[in-house]
XYZ file of C-alpha atoms in Angstrom:
102
model
C 0.000 0.000 0.000
C 1.330 3.453 -0.872
C 1.863 6.447 1.323
C -1.377 8.317 2.065
C -1.719 11.632 0.280
C -1.967 14.826 2.284
C -5.676 15.135 1.494
C -6.238 11.533 2.635
C -4.512 12.368 5.917
C -6.699 15.468 6.327
C -9.841 13.387 5.787
C -8.730 10.695 8.239
C -8.194 13.296 10.925
C -11.479 15.136 10.278
C -13.386 11.834 10.434
C -12.287 11.558 14.087
C -13.995 14.815 15.109
C -17.052 13.808 17.160
C -20.603 15.059 16.704
C -21.165 18.355 18.443
C -17.520 19.415 18.169
C -15.566 21.498 15.673
C -11.932 22.008 14.733
C -10.258 24.806 12.837
C -8.395 24.568 9.560
C -5.251 25.594 11.429
C -5.677 22.891 14.076
C -5.908 20.232 11.393
C -2.850 21.629 9.618
C -0.764 21.741 12.809
C -1.814 18.203 13.751
C -0.471 17.068 10.385
C 2.824 18.893 10.870
C 1.922 21.810 8.594
C 2.048 24.894 10.840
C 1.158 27.219 7.946
C -1.095 24.811 6.070
C -4.595 26.045 6.964
C -5.309 27.000 3.352
C -4.185 23.587 2.167
C -6.670 22.026 4.586
C -9.317 24.350 3.142
C -8.570 23.114 -0.361
C -8.811 19.520 0.830
C -12.184 20.196 2.424
C -13.515 21.722 -0.808
C -13.132 18.400 -2.600
C -13.660 15.926 0.225
C -15.732 12.761 -0.104
C -19.294 12.836 1.245
C -18.370 10.542 4.154
C -16.073 13.181 5.666
C -17.829 15.448 8.215
C -16.596 18.583 6.440
C -19.089 20.741 8.297
C -17.112 20.313 11.542
C -14.182 22.376 10.229
C -14.420 26.143 10.749
C -12.056 29.085 10.673
C -9.942 30.350 13.587
C -12.642 32.842 14.598
C -15.221 30.069 14.942
C -16.979 31.127 11.764
C -18.114 29.233 8.711
C -15.678 30.211 5.986
C -18.020 29.610 3.087
C -19.810 32.837 2.220
C -23.623 32.751 2.393
C -24.394 30.188 -0.274
C -26.072 26.805 -0.277
C -22.938 25.304 1.300
C -22.931 27.924 4.057
C -26.543 27.223 4.973
C -25.987 23.463 4.818
C -22.944 23.668 7.101
C -24.793 25.855 9.595
C -27.819 23.524 9.592
C -25.644 20.432 10.108
C -23.812 22.040 13.015
C -27.060 23.208 14.617
C -28.484 19.689 14.236
C -25.498 18.456 16.270
C -26.301 20.917 19.060
C -23.757 23.592 18.203
C -24.971 27.123 18.855
C -23.944 30.323 17.125
C -23.725 33.753 18.722
C -25.377 36.825 17.191
C -22.344 37.441 14.999
C -22.556 33.903 13.597
C -19.589 32.561 15.548
C -19.155 29.291 17.393
C -17.619 29.384 20.875
C -14.444 27.375 20.250
C -13.782 27.014 23.981
C -17.137 25.305 24.372
C -17.442 23.363 21.108
C -13.830 23.036 19.971
C -12.362 19.539 19.952
C -9.024 19.499 21.744
C -7.941 15.899 21.115
C -6.821 16.542 17.598
């Protein structure tokens, strides 16, 4: 078996994020040894397979990075369905909902 690609490693890590928790693009990048790789993680999430819980990855401010589009509304709905709450500015409290075991 060959070496997993970077995107495959991103997906494997994101699959471990439990329901009701989120991680940031930067957290995923750092966990993979890419301290400046948040954008690379973002690119991976744009093309991820359906089985990957892509909606659990947010930006460092606790915001959904996708601008208000169908994807934005879908991500917000999925997170709300998992019990994650947003403040009035549309942010998630990363201290409360952030997953630290990454």
